[in-house]
Short mmCIF file of C-alpha atoms in Angstrom, two decimals:
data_model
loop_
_atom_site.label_atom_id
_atom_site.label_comp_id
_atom_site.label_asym_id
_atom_site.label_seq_id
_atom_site.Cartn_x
_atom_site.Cartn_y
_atom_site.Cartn_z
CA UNK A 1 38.58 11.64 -6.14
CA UNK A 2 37.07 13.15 -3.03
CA UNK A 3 34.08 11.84 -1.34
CA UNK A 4 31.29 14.24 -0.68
CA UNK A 5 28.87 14.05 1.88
CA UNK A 6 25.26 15.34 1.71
CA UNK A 7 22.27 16.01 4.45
CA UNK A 8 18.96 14.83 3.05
CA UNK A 9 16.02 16.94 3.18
CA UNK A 10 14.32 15.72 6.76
CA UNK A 11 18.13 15.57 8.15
CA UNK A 12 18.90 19.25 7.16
CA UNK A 13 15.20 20.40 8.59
CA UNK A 14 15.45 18.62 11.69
CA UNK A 15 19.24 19.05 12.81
CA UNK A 16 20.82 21.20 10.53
CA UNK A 17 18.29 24.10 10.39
CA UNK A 18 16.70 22.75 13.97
CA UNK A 19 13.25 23.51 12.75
CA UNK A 20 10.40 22.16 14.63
CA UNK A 21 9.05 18.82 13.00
CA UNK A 22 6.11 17.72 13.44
CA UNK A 23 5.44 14.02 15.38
CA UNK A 24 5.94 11.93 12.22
CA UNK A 25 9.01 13.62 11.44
CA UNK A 26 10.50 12.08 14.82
CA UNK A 27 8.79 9.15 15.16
CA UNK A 28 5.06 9.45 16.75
CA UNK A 29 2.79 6.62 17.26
CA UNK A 30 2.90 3.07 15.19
CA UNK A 31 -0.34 2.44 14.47
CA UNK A 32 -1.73 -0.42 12.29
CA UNK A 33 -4.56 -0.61 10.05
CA UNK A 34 -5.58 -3.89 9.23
CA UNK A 35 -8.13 -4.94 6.35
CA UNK A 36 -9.41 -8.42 4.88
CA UNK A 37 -11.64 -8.87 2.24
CA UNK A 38 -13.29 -12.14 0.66
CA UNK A 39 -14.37 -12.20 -2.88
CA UNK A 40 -17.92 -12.38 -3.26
CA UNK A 41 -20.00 -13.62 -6.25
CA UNK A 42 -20.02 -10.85 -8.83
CA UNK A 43 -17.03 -9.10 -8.56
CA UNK A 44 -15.68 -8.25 -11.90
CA UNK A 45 -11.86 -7.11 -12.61
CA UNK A 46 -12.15 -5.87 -16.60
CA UNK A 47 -13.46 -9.22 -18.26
CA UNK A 48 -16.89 -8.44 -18.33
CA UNK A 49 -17.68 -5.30 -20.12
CA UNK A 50 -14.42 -3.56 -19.26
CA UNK A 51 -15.73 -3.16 -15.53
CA UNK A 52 -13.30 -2.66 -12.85
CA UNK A 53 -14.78 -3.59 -9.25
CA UNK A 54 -13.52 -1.91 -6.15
CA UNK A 55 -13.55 -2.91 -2.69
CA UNK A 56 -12.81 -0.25 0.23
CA UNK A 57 -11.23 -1.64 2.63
CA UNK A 58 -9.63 0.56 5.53
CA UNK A 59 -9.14 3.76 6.56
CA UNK A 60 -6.37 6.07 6.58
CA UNK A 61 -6.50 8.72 9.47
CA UNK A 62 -5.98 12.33 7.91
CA UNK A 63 -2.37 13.82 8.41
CA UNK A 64 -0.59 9.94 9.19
CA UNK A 65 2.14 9.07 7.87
CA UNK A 66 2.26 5.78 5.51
CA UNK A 67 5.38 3.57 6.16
CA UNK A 68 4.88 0.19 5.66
CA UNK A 69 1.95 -2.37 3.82
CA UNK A 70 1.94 -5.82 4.71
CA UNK A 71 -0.10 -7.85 1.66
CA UNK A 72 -1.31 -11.46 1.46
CA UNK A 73 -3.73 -13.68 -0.74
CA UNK A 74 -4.72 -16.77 -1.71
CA UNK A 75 -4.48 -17.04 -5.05
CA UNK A 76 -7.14 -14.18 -6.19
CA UNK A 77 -6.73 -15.81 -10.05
CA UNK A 78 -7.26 -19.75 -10.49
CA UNK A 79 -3.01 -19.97 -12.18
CA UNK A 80 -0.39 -18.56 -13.74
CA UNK A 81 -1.20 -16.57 -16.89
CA UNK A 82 -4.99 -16.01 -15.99
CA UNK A 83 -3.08 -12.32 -16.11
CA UNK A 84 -5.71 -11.20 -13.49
CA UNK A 85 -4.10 -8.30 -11.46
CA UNK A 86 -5.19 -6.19 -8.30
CA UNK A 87 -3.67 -2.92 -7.01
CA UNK A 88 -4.13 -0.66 -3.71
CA UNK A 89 -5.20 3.01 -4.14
CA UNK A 90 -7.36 5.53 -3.20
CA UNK A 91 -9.06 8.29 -4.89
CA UNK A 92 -5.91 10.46 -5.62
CA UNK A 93 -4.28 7.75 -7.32
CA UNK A 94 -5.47 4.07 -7.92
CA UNK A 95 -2.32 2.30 -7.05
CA UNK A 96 -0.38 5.02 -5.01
CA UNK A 97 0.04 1.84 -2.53
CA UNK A 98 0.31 -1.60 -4.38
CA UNK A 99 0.90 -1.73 -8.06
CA UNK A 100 -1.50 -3.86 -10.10
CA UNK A 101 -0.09 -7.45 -9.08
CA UNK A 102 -0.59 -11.03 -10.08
CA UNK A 103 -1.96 -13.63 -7.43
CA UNK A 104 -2.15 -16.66 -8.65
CA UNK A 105 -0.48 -19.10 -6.36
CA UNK A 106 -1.71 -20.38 -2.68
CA UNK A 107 0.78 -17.49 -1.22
CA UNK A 108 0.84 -14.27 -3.08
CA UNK A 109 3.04 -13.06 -3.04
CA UNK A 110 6.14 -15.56 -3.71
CA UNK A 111 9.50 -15.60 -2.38
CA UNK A 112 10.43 -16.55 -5.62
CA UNK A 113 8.51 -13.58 -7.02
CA UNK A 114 10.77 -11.52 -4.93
CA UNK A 115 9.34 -11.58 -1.51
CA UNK A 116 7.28 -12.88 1.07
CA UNK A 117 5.84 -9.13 2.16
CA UNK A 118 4.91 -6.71 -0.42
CA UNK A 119 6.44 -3.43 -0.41
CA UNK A 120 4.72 -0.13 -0.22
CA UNK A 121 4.28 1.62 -4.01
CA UNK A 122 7.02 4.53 -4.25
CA UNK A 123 3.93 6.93 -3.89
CA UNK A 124 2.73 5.55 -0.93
CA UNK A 125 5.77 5.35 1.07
CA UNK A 126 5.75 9.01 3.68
CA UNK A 127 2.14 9.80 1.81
CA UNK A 128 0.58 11.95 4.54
CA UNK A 129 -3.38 12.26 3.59
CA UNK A 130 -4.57 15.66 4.71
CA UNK A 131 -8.02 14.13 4.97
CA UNK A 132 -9.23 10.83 6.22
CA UNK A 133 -8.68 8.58 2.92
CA UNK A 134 -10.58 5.42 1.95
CA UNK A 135 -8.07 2.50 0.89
CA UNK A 136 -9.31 1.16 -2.24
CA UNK A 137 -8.20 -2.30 -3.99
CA UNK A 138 -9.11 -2.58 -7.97
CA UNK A 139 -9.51 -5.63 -9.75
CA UNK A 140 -7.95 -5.66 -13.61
CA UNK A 141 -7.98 -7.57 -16.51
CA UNK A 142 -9.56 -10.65 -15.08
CA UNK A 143 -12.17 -11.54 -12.48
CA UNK A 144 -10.89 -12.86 -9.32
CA UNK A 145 -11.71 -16.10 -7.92
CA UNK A 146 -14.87 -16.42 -5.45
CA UNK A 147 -14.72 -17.30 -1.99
CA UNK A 148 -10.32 -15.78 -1.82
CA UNK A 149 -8.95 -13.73 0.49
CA UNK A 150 -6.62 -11.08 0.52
CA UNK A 151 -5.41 -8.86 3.89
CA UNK A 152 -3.25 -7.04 4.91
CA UNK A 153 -2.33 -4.10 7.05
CA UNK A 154 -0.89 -0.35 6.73
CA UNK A 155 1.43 0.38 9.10
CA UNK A 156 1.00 4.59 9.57
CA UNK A 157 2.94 6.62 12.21
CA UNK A 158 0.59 9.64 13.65
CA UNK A 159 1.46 12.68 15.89
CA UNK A 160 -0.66 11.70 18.72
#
C-alpha cells in the first residue's frame, strides 16, 4: 500500500498557493494575558436556586489568535465528589476555552488527572475574536469554596 501525503489547509495557503497570511498565520507577537480571581462570599455555582455565578476575568484583544491556556487552583471544591465544576468561556460559547472541570485537590489540576497544565478546549485553540472578548469562568453544580484561587493565563499571538 502506498503512502499518501497531504498539505493541510494553512500549509497549502501559505506555500502552496503563496497567498498573503496575515501575522498570526506566520507567527506575530506572543502575548500573554494573565488573570487571577479569589472566591468571594456569595458566589454560587448551581446549588442554590440553580444559579450559575460568573466571574470575568481578562481580556481577549479583537483579531488574536488563541494558542495556549495555562490553568491553576486550589482546590475550588472542599474534596473529591463535591462534583463542583468550573469552565472558561465567553459569550459565544461558555466553555469554548476550559471544559467544566473538577478542582478539588490543593493542585488542580493533577498529574494524575492527566496533567499538570490544562489544555486549551478544541474551540478555543486558533479562535480569533473579531471583537475584543471578555473571558468568562462559570461555576456549576456546586458552590466553590471561599477565600480559593484560581489563575491562569492565555497565551494569544497578534499581528502587531
Amino acid at each position: 500500500m502506498a503512502v499518501t501525503n497531504r498539505d493541510s489547509t494553512l500549509y497549502t495557503k501559505l506555500h502552496v498557493n503563496k497567498y498573503l497570511g496575515d501575522a498570526r498565520d506566520r507567527g506575530g507577537r506572543l502575548v500573554p494575558i494573565p488573570f487571577s480571581h479569589t472566591v468571594v462570599s456569595g458566589e454560587t455555582g448551581g446549588a442554590s436556586a440553580g444559579v450559575r455565578d460568573t466571574v470575568n476575568l481578562c481580556v481577549l484583544p479583537a483579531n488574536c489568535m488563541v494558542v495556549d491556556l495555562i490553568f491553576k487552583s486550589n482546590a475550588l471544591w472542599a474534596s473529591a465528589g463535591t462534583n463542583g465544576t468550573i469552565q472558561l468561556g465567553d459569550s459565544g460559547d461558555a466553555d469554548r476555552y476550559m471544559v467544566a472541570t473538577e478542582l478539588y485537590s490543593a493542585e488542580s489540576p493533577l498529574p494524575t488527572e492527566g496533567t499538570v497544565r490544562f489544555r486549551l478546549a478544541m474551540d478555543g485553540l486558533l479562535y480569533k475574536p473579531t471583537a475584543d472578548t471578555i473571558v468568562l469562568a462559570e461555576y456549576r453544580v456546586a458552590n466553590p469554596v471561599v477565600g480559593k484561587i484560581f489563575k491562569g493565563c492565555f497565551l494569544v499571538v497578534t499581528g502587531a
